[in-house]
Short mmCIF file of C-alpha atoms and ligand atoms in Angstrom, two decimals:
data_model
loop_
_atom_site.label_atom_id
_atom_site.label_comp_id
_atom_site.label_asym_id
_atom_site.label_seq_id
_atom_site.Cartn_x
_atom_site.Cartn_y
_atom_site.Cartn_z
CA MET A 10 -19.08 58.96 -91.38
CA GLN A 11 -18.29 59.21 -87.67
CA ILE A 12 -15.46 56.92 -86.53
CA LEU A 13 -14.20 56.41 -82.99
CA LEU A 14 -10.71 54.92 -82.69
CA LEU A 15 -9.58 53.60 -79.30
CA GLY A 16 -5.93 53.86 -78.26
CA SER A 17 -3.07 56.29 -77.78
CA GLY A 18 0.04 54.75 -79.32
CA GLY A 19 2.02 54.87 -82.54
CA ARG A 20 -0.28 52.20 -83.97
CA GLU A 21 -3.27 54.47 -83.45
CA HIS A 22 -1.50 57.50 -84.92
CA ALA A 23 -0.67 55.44 -88.03
CA LEU A 24 -4.29 54.26 -88.27
CA ALA A 25 -5.62 57.79 -87.74
CA TRP A 26 -3.22 59.13 -90.39
CA LYS A 27 -4.47 56.54 -92.87
CA ILE A 28 -8.15 57.07 -92.05
CA ALA A 29 -7.71 60.82 -92.51
CA GLN A 30 -6.70 60.18 -96.14
CA SER A 31 -9.90 58.37 -97.05
CA ARG A 32 -12.03 59.49 -99.98
CA ILE A 33 -15.03 58.96 -97.72
CA PRO A 34 -15.66 62.08 -95.67
CA CYS A 35 -15.04 61.13 -92.06
CA ASN A 36 -15.13 62.72 -88.66
CA LEU A 37 -12.50 60.86 -86.73
CA PHE A 38 -12.38 60.83 -82.93
CA ILE A 39 -9.55 59.21 -81.01
CA ALA A 40 -9.95 58.14 -77.38
CA PRO A 41 -7.74 59.10 -75.69
CA GLY A 42 -5.20 59.68 -78.52
CA ASN A 43 -1.96 61.65 -78.27
CA ALA A 44 -0.47 64.90 -79.59
CA GLY A 45 0.01 63.28 -83.02
CA THR A 46 -3.48 61.85 -83.43
CA SER A 47 -4.97 65.28 -82.71
CA ARG A 48 -3.67 66.33 -86.16
CA CYS A 49 -5.76 63.62 -87.84
CA GLY A 50 -8.97 63.99 -85.85
CA GLN A 51 -10.31 65.06 -82.50
CA ASN A 52 -8.95 63.54 -79.31
CA VAL A 53 -11.47 62.78 -76.60
CA PRO A 54 -10.36 62.22 -73.00
CA ILE A 55 -11.90 58.80 -72.46
CA SER A 56 -9.75 55.82 -71.52
CA VAL A 57 -9.93 52.66 -73.64
CA ASN A 58 -11.38 50.63 -70.74
CA ASP A 59 -14.05 53.17 -69.76
CA PHE A 60 -16.92 51.35 -71.46
CA THR A 61 -19.56 53.61 -69.93
CA GLY A 62 -17.77 56.73 -71.12
CA ILE A 63 -17.36 55.21 -74.59
CA ARG A 64 -21.05 54.28 -74.65
CA GLN A 65 -22.11 57.82 -73.86
CA PHE A 66 -19.78 59.29 -76.48
CA VAL A 67 -20.93 56.86 -79.19
CA ILE A 68 -24.57 57.69 -78.55
CA GLU A 69 -24.07 61.46 -78.28
CA HIS A 70 -21.90 61.71 -81.39
CA ARG A 71 -23.80 59.14 -83.45
CA ILE A 72 -20.66 57.13 -84.05
CA ASP A 73 -20.94 54.81 -87.08
CA MET A 74 -17.99 52.59 -86.32
CA LEU A 75 -15.72 51.72 -83.40
CA LEU A 76 -12.17 50.71 -84.30
CA VAL A 77 -10.28 49.19 -81.39
CA GLY A 78 -6.47 49.57 -81.37
CA PRO A 79 -5.20 47.76 -78.23
CA GLU A 80 -6.03 44.30 -76.86
CA ASP A 81 -7.18 45.26 -73.38
CA PRO A 82 -10.72 46.47 -74.17
CA LEU A 83 -11.19 43.54 -76.58
CA VAL A 84 -10.17 40.94 -74.02
CA LYS A 85 -12.41 42.74 -71.50
CA GLY A 86 -15.34 42.47 -73.92
CA ILE A 87 -15.96 45.86 -75.53
CA HIS A 88 -17.48 44.17 -78.58
CA ASP A 89 -19.81 42.06 -76.40
CA PHE A 90 -20.71 45.22 -74.45
CA PHE A 91 -21.85 46.84 -77.71
CA LEU A 92 -23.82 43.77 -78.82
CA ALA A 93 -25.63 43.58 -75.49
CA ASP A 94 -26.78 47.22 -75.54
CA PRO A 95 -29.87 48.11 -77.60
CA LEU A 96 -28.48 51.59 -78.31
CA LEU A 97 -25.05 50.35 -79.39
CA ARG A 98 -25.92 47.09 -81.09
CA SER A 99 -26.13 48.58 -84.58
CA THR A 100 -22.72 50.27 -84.34
CA PRO A 101 -20.11 47.95 -85.86
CA VAL A 102 -17.05 47.20 -83.75
CA ILE A 103 -13.85 46.32 -85.58
CA GLY A 104 -12.26 43.92 -83.13
CA PRO A 105 -13.28 40.44 -81.94
CA VAL A 106 -15.71 39.50 -79.17
CA ALA A 107 -14.11 38.43 -75.87
CA ALA A 108 -14.47 34.71 -76.55
CA ALA A 109 -12.39 35.13 -79.73
CA ALA A 110 -9.97 37.68 -78.23
CA ARG A 111 -8.93 34.84 -75.91
CA LEU A 112 -6.56 33.89 -78.72
CA GLU A 113 -4.47 36.68 -77.16
CA GLY A 114 -6.00 36.79 -73.68
CA SER A 115 -5.15 33.20 -72.80
CA LYS A 116 -2.03 31.46 -74.09
CA ASP A 117 -3.48 28.13 -72.98
CA PHE A 118 -6.66 28.76 -74.99
CA ALA A 119 -4.54 29.72 -78.02
CA LYS A 120 -2.45 26.53 -77.72
CA GLN A 121 -5.53 24.32 -77.39
CA PHE A 122 -7.09 26.07 -80.39
CA MET A 123 -3.97 25.41 -82.47
CA VAL A 124 -3.88 21.77 -81.45
CA ARG A 125 -7.59 21.38 -82.33
CA HIS A 126 -6.98 22.79 -85.79
CA GLY A 127 -3.61 21.26 -86.58
CA ILE A 128 -1.82 24.62 -86.66
CA PRO A 129 1.96 24.29 -86.22
CA THR A 130 3.18 25.55 -82.84
CA ALA A 131 5.68 24.49 -80.16
CA ALA A 132 4.76 21.42 -78.07
CA TYR A 133 3.54 22.48 -74.62
CA GLN A 134 1.86 21.70 -71.32
CA THR A 135 -0.08 24.03 -69.01
CA PHE A 136 0.17 23.99 -65.20
CA ASP A 137 -1.44 25.77 -62.27
CA ALA A 138 -0.65 25.84 -58.53
CA GLU A 139 -2.38 22.50 -58.00
CA ARG A 140 -0.03 20.90 -60.51
CA LEU A 141 3.10 22.69 -59.32
CA GLU A 142 5.06 19.46 -58.71
CA GLU A 143 4.11 18.05 -62.09
CA GLY A 144 5.22 21.29 -63.70
CA LEU A 145 8.59 21.19 -61.97
CA ASN A 146 9.06 17.58 -63.06
CA PHE A 147 8.06 18.41 -66.61
CA ILE A 148 10.56 21.28 -66.80
CA SER A 149 13.27 19.03 -65.35
CA SER A 150 12.59 16.49 -68.12
CA LEU A 151 13.23 19.10 -70.87
CA ASN A 152 16.44 20.37 -72.39
CA PRO A 153 17.26 24.11 -72.22
CA PRO A 154 16.36 26.77 -73.16
CA TYR A 155 13.10 26.71 -71.21
CA VAL A 156 10.12 28.79 -72.33
CA LEU A 157 7.58 29.79 -69.64
CA LYS A 158 4.54 31.88 -70.50
CA ALA A 159 2.01 33.44 -68.18
CA ASP A 160 -1.38 32.38 -69.48
CA GLY A 161 -3.04 35.81 -69.23
CA LEU A 162 -2.24 39.34 -70.42
CA ALA A 163 0.94 40.63 -68.78
CA ALA A 164 1.70 43.76 -70.83
CA GLY A 165 4.19 41.88 -73.02
CA LYS A 166 6.27 40.84 -70.02
CA GLY A 167 4.80 37.43 -69.26
CA VAL A 168 7.28 35.31 -71.23
CA VAL A 169 10.44 34.04 -69.56
CA ILE A 170 13.12 32.25 -71.56
CA SER A 171 15.84 30.73 -69.45
CA HIS A 172 18.96 28.75 -70.26
CA SER A 173 19.35 27.52 -66.71
CA ARG A 174 17.16 24.74 -65.33
CA GLU A 175 17.53 26.06 -61.80
CA GLU A 176 16.42 29.53 -62.83
CA ALA A 177 13.51 28.13 -64.86
CA LEU A 178 12.28 26.10 -61.88
CA LYS A 179 12.51 29.18 -59.66
CA GLU A 180 10.71 31.40 -62.20
CA PHE A 181 8.02 28.80 -62.71
CA THR A 182 7.36 28.60 -58.96
CA ALA A 183 7.30 32.39 -58.68
CA MET A 184 4.81 32.60 -61.53
CA VAL A 185 2.43 29.84 -60.52
CA ARG A 186 2.62 29.98 -56.72
CA ASP A 187 3.68 33.56 -55.94
CA ALA A 188 1.70 35.42 -58.63
CA ARG A 189 4.83 36.87 -60.25
CA PHE A 190 2.61 38.34 -62.99
CA GLY A 191 -0.49 38.55 -60.81
CA GLN A 192 -3.52 36.56 -61.87
CA ALA A 193 -2.03 36.30 -65.38
CA SER A 194 0.50 33.71 -64.20
CA ALA A 195 -1.91 31.60 -62.13
CA ARG A 196 -1.56 29.25 -65.09
CA VAL A 197 1.68 28.87 -66.98
CA VAL A 198 2.32 27.40 -70.41
CA VAL A 199 5.65 25.57 -70.57
CA GLU A 200 6.67 25.06 -74.15
CA GLU A 201 9.36 23.75 -76.42
CA PHE A 202 11.93 26.33 -77.54
CA LEU A 203 11.78 27.01 -81.28
CA PRO A 204 15.06 28.09 -82.82
CA GLY A 205 14.69 30.43 -85.78
CA ILE A 206 13.99 33.97 -86.87
CA GLU A 207 10.72 35.77 -86.12
CA CYS A 208 8.32 37.76 -88.24
CA SER A 209 4.68 38.76 -87.99
CA SER A 210 1.81 38.31 -90.34
CA PHE A 211 -1.48 40.22 -90.17
CA VAL A 212 -4.91 39.67 -91.58
CA ILE A 213 -8.15 41.56 -91.50
CA THR A 214 -11.25 39.39 -91.42
CA ASP A 215 -15.00 39.85 -91.48
CA GLY A 216 -15.48 36.43 -89.92
CA ASN A 217 -15.91 34.77 -93.28
CA SER A 218 -13.14 35.82 -95.61
CA TYR A 219 -9.86 37.48 -94.86
CA LEU A 220 -7.21 39.60 -96.53
CA VAL A 221 -3.53 39.23 -95.77
CA LEU A 222 -1.78 42.52 -94.99
CA PRO A 223 1.95 43.11 -95.55
CA GLU A 224 4.13 41.17 -93.11
CA ALA A 225 6.63 42.87 -90.78
CA LYS A 226 9.46 42.20 -88.40
CA ASP A 227 9.62 43.79 -84.99
CA TYR A 228 12.68 44.38 -82.79
CA LYS A 229 11.57 43.70 -79.23
CA LYS A 230 14.77 44.01 -77.19
CA ILE A 231 15.95 47.34 -75.81
CA GLY A 232 19.60 46.79 -76.74
CA GLU A 233 21.46 46.61 -80.03
CA GLY A 234 22.05 43.11 -81.35
CA ASP A 235 18.77 42.05 -79.69
CA THR A 236 20.09 42.23 -76.14
CA GLY A 237 18.62 43.25 -72.79
CA PRO A 238 15.01 43.23 -71.63
CA ASN A 239 11.97 43.06 -73.86
CA THR A 240 10.10 46.23 -74.77
CA GLY A 241 6.87 46.88 -76.62
CA GLY A 242 9.02 47.08 -79.77
CA MET A 243 11.92 49.31 -80.78
CA GLY A 244 11.48 49.30 -84.53
CA SER A 245 10.08 47.39 -87.46
CA VAL A 246 10.54 46.72 -91.14
CA SER A 247 8.19 45.58 -93.87
CA PRO A 248 8.49 43.56 -96.08
CA VAL A 249 10.65 40.89 -94.45
CA PRO A 250 13.25 39.58 -96.93
CA PHE A 251 13.18 35.96 -95.72
CA ALA A 252 9.39 35.85 -95.89
CA ASP A 253 9.41 35.01 -99.58
CA LYS A 254 6.49 33.73 -101.67
CA VAL A 255 7.11 30.11 -100.66
CA PHE A 256 7.23 30.94 -96.94
CA LEU A 257 4.18 33.20 -97.11
CA LYS A 258 2.21 30.52 -98.94
CA LYS A 259 3.03 28.08 -96.12
CA VAL A 260 1.88 30.71 -93.61
CA GLU A 261 -1.41 31.13 -95.42
CA ASP A 262 -2.05 27.41 -96.02
CA ARG A 263 -0.92 26.06 -92.65
CA ILE A 264 -1.73 28.93 -90.31
CA ILE A 265 -3.94 31.74 -91.59
CA ARG A 266 -6.64 29.75 -93.36
CA PRO A 267 -6.93 27.07 -90.63
CA THR A 268 -7.17 29.84 -88.02
CA VAL A 269 -9.98 31.72 -89.76
CA GLU A 270 -11.77 28.45 -90.58
CA GLY A 271 -11.25 27.20 -87.02
CA LEU A 272 -12.76 30.35 -85.54
CA LYS A 273 -15.75 29.97 -87.84
CA GLN A 274 -16.19 26.28 -87.00
CA GLU A 275 -16.15 27.08 -83.30
CA GLY A 276 -18.78 29.76 -83.75
CA LEU A 277 -16.42 32.54 -82.67
CA ASN A 278 -17.42 35.84 -84.11
CA TYR A 279 -14.08 37.24 -85.26
CA ILE A 280 -14.26 40.65 -86.89
CA GLY A 281 -11.06 42.62 -87.03
CA PHE A 282 -7.35 42.02 -87.17
CA ILE A 283 -5.45 38.85 -86.33
CA PHE A 284 -1.75 39.15 -85.64
CA PHE A 285 0.28 35.96 -86.07
CA GLY A 286 3.63 36.06 -84.27
CA LEU A 287 5.66 33.51 -86.25
CA MET A 288 8.94 31.68 -85.98
CA ASN A 289 10.62 30.61 -89.21
CA VAL A 290 12.21 27.28 -88.30
CA LYS A 291 14.32 26.23 -91.29
CA GLY A 292 11.74 27.55 -93.74
CA ASP A 293 8.67 26.28 -91.88
CA PRO A 294 6.41 28.72 -90.00
CA PHE A 295 5.27 28.05 -86.41
CA VAL A 296 2.94 30.23 -84.36
CA ILE A 297 4.62 31.79 -81.32
CA GLU A 298 1.57 33.81 -80.36
CA TYR A 299 -1.69 35.24 -81.59
CA ASN A 300 -2.75 38.80 -80.93
CA CYS A 301 -6.27 40.07 -81.49
CA ARG A 302 -5.14 43.45 -82.88
CA LEU A 303 -2.42 44.98 -85.01
CA GLY A 304 1.15 45.18 -83.70
CA ASP A 305 2.97 48.24 -82.49
CA PRO A 306 5.46 49.25 -84.01
CA GLU A 307 4.61 46.85 -86.88
CA THR A 308 1.57 48.93 -87.86
CA GLU A 309 3.78 51.97 -88.44
CA SER A 310 5.63 50.00 -91.15
CA VAL A 311 2.62 48.10 -92.51
CA ILE A 312 0.01 50.87 -92.89
CA PRO A 313 2.16 53.12 -95.15
CA ARG A 314 2.52 50.17 -97.56
CA ILE A 315 -1.24 49.67 -97.91
CA LYS A 316 -2.55 51.62 -100.89
CA ASN A 317 -6.24 50.86 -100.33
CA ASP A 318 -8.67 53.37 -98.97
CA PHE A 319 -8.65 52.15 -95.38
CA VAL A 320 -12.13 53.33 -94.49
CA GLU A 321 -13.53 51.44 -97.48
CA LEU A 322 -11.79 48.33 -96.17
CA LEU A 323 -13.18 48.84 -92.66
CA ILE A 324 -16.69 49.31 -94.06
CA ALA A 325 -16.33 46.09 -96.06
CA VAL A 326 -15.33 44.31 -92.85
CA ALA A 327 -18.25 45.77 -90.93
CA GLU A 328 -20.69 44.83 -93.69
CA ARG A 329 -19.10 41.38 -94.04
CA LYS A 330 -18.32 42.04 -97.68
CA LEU A 331 -14.58 41.57 -97.58
CA SER A 332 -14.57 38.78 -100.17
CA GLY A 333 -14.76 41.22 -103.08
CA GLN A 334 -11.73 43.20 -101.93
CA ALA A 335 -7.96 42.92 -102.42
CA ILE A 336 -5.04 44.53 -100.64
CA LEU A 337 -2.97 46.80 -102.86
CA THR A 338 0.57 46.81 -101.53
CA ASP A 339 3.31 49.36 -102.14
CA PRO A 340 6.34 47.27 -103.17
CA ARG A 341 8.74 49.61 -101.40
CA THR A 342 10.28 48.87 -98.02
CA CYS A 343 9.13 50.67 -94.92
CA ALA A 344 11.36 51.03 -91.85
CA THR A 345 10.39 52.37 -88.43
CA VAL A 346 12.61 53.34 -85.53
CA MET A 347 11.16 54.07 -82.10
CA LEU A 348 12.54 56.92 -79.99
CA VAL A 349 12.09 56.03 -76.32
CA SER A 350 12.40 57.70 -72.93
CA LYS A 351 15.36 57.37 -70.62
CA GLY A 352 14.85 54.35 -68.38
CA TYR A 353 12.46 52.48 -70.67
CA PRO A 354 11.38 49.62 -70.41
CA GLU A 355 11.74 50.05 -66.64
CA ALA A 356 10.56 53.24 -64.88
CA TYR A 357 11.03 56.06 -67.36
CA GLU A 358 10.95 59.85 -67.55
CA LYS A 359 7.97 61.78 -68.88
CA GLY A 360 7.05 65.38 -69.57
CA LYS A 361 10.17 66.25 -71.63
CA PRO A 362 9.64 68.73 -74.49
CA VAL A 363 9.89 67.02 -77.89
CA THR A 364 11.49 69.24 -80.52
CA GLY A 365 12.69 69.09 -84.11
CA GLU A 366 9.66 67.52 -85.74
CA THR A 367 9.38 70.34 -88.27
CA GLU A 368 12.95 69.65 -89.44
CA VAL A 369 12.00 66.16 -90.61
CA ASN A 370 11.79 65.60 -94.33
CA GLY A 371 11.10 62.43 -96.24
CA SER A 372 9.82 60.51 -93.21
CA LEU A 373 6.53 60.11 -91.42
CA VAL A 374 6.47 60.90 -87.72
CA PHE A 375 3.98 58.88 -85.68
CA HIS A 376 3.54 59.82 -82.06
CA ALA A 377 3.64 56.85 -79.69
CA GLY A 378 3.60 58.49 -76.25
CA THR A 379 3.11 62.25 -76.34
CA ALA A 380 0.76 64.82 -74.88
CA MET A 381 0.11 68.43 -75.81
CA LYS A 382 0.49 70.99 -73.03
CA ASP A 383 0.22 74.74 -73.60
CA GLY A 384 0.95 74.26 -77.28
CA GLU A 385 4.04 72.18 -76.63
CA VAL A 386 4.53 68.47 -77.39
CA LEU A 387 5.76 66.61 -74.30
CA SER A 388 6.88 63.01 -73.92
CA ASN A 389 4.22 61.00 -72.17
CA GLY A 390 5.24 57.36 -72.41
CA GLY A 391 8.11 54.89 -72.66
CA ARG A 392 7.88 54.84 -76.41
CA VAL A 393 7.59 58.44 -77.54
CA ILE A 394 8.00 58.85 -81.32
CA ALA A 395 8.13 56.45 -84.26
CA VAL A 396 10.02 57.66 -87.33
CA THR A 397 8.97 55.80 -90.47
CA SER A 398 10.24 55.95 -94.05
CA LEU A 399 9.61 54.27 -97.35
CA GLY A 400 12.58 53.45 -99.55
CA ASN A 401 13.37 51.46 -102.67
CA ASN A 402 15.15 48.95 -100.47
CA MET A 403 15.73 48.42 -96.77
CA MET A 404 19.02 50.34 -96.69
CA GLU A 405 17.41 53.36 -98.28
CA ALA A 406 14.39 53.27 -95.94
CA LEU A 407 16.62 52.92 -92.89
CA GLU A 408 18.96 55.71 -94.01
CA THR A 409 16.07 58.14 -94.33
CA THR A 410 14.60 57.05 -91.02
CA TYR A 411 17.89 57.43 -89.15
CA ARG A 412 18.67 60.78 -90.77
CA ASN A 413 15.34 62.11 -89.50
CA ALA A 414 15.38 60.31 -86.14
CA GLU A 415 18.50 62.34 -85.25
CA LYS A 416 16.54 65.55 -85.72
CA ILE A 417 13.88 64.80 -83.12
CA GLU A 418 15.12 65.51 -79.65
CA PHE A 419 13.98 65.17 -76.08
CA GLU A 420 16.03 64.82 -72.94
CA GLY A 421 17.20 61.24 -72.45
CA ARG A 422 16.05 60.14 -75.93
CA TYR A 423 17.31 56.69 -76.92
CA PHE A 424 16.88 54.60 -80.04
CA ARG A 425 18.42 51.47 -81.44
CA LYS A 426 20.83 52.16 -84.29
CA ASP A 427 20.67 48.64 -85.70
CA ILE A 428 17.06 48.04 -86.78
CA GLY A 429 17.15 45.58 -89.68
CA PHE A 430 20.66 44.40 -88.72
CA ASP A 431 19.80 40.71 -89.05
CA LEU A 432 18.17 41.11 -92.45
CA LYS A 433 20.87 42.94 -94.38
P1 AMP B 512 5.34 36.22 -76.87
O1 AMP B 512 4.94 37.24 -75.84
O2 AMP B 512 4.58 34.96 -76.82
O3 AMP B 512 5.46 36.84 -78.24
O4 AMP B 512 6.85 35.86 -76.53
C1 AMP B 512 7.84 36.86 -76.41
C2 AMP B 512 9.06 36.46 -77.18
O5 AMP B 512 9.60 35.25 -76.63
C3 AMP B 512 8.79 36.13 -78.63
O6 AMP B 512 8.80 37.26 -79.41
C4 AMP B 512 9.93 35.21 -78.95
O7 AMP B 512 11.09 35.95 -79.22
C5 AMP B 512 10.16 34.47 -77.67
N1 AMP B 512 9.49 33.16 -77.70
C6 AMP B 512 8.23 32.89 -77.30
N2 AMP B 512 7.96 31.58 -77.44
C7 AMP B 512 9.07 31.00 -77.94
C8 AMP B 512 9.41 29.67 -78.29
N3 AMP B 512 8.55 28.65 -78.14
N4 AMP B 512 10.63 29.44 -78.78
C9 AMP B 512 11.51 30.47 -78.92
N5 AMP B 512 11.26 31.74 -78.60
C10 AMP B 512 10.05 32.01 -78.11
N1 LIG B 513 5.20 44.62 -81.30
C1 LIG B 513 4.59 43.52 -80.68
C2 LIG B 513 3.18 43.68 -80.35
O1 LIG B 513 2.52 44.61 -80.76
O2 LIG B 513 2.67 42.83 -79.63
#
């Protein structure tokens, strides 16, 4: 079986690592991949948004399945591109069509979808430049903190939470009128602040049935104690202690099932992963956001807990035969810590030699932003390496992860020392 995986982060290395363990003989290609993924398959230098390049590769290499890691190509319509091409149409794409990827691509669409299907989420209103005054009045009528969200994709930076009304009004104007996040903030969702603790739930769906994957918690802020600017994610743990059976049943009954049913009712062809960013408000789950893909670094903690043959699962999704399957979960805890470049999440350094990987024992090392040059692994992104360990409990998993994280070095390396701090 010939599989092409799109992406180049820690999520894709974790997926590639899992695919490489399948009982089904596979040739795995990763476009563009990183130094880590090249150990699980063959990297090909095609960017995830180069649809023409992907088309040519799929045809030449008789690819049997396309697995899409990041949101960008999905929101831009890679699945639709395949369906519209006679030579690609029969190649299954794991990832939704653009109309369904709007769950991530447009916050306003996601909110309207949730309202239509009675899915619990924060109350909201959406404004554009024509309704600037109304937006300012609406914000002024609310109590702090204020939550402003750019409608479109903004590389994880489009959400502003402000405790000051003055600042919120200024931000709102900058977003809507002055294109603070480019076209993405031409429309802005203003929503009610939900107090609580976050976690993420994931499902894989064939458009008809779905399977719930292990949940995870991500640590988005750069600084310890959840301080400083947001990042792509500095670490993750799975399972999440507060997401007990009662909570997870509420998530499935009130959020997951209505979402999958809602997509079906609306004729949206959703094949692939749905990521539910959740807030636990006094035991009740609310949706903070949908993503049309797996999370990063959540995947690095979720995938090692899945005992199924992953390729068999993907085939079942592609053939729309997921209903006969079940997820087999490792009961142990998985903890991931991300080693990042100096400067991240602002401008950061690249091209630093990464050493010490061979000293690691008892942990998995997933590359997040690396490149191979003359036989040497170099840093090539803000997030560079994810160190992941399984343990009998969270303390044990974190201890192993931190012991090994210390061994991997590159100039300016930084990692948070407190992943899991709020769950202990
Ligand atoms: P998002 O990009 O939608 O995940 O938002 C980024 C972060 O902002 C989330 O991870 C939450 O921590 C926070 N956030 C978003 N919406 C809300 C909300 N309505 N209430 C409280 N926090 C929120
Ligand atoms: N870790 C958050 C995300 O993947 O969006």
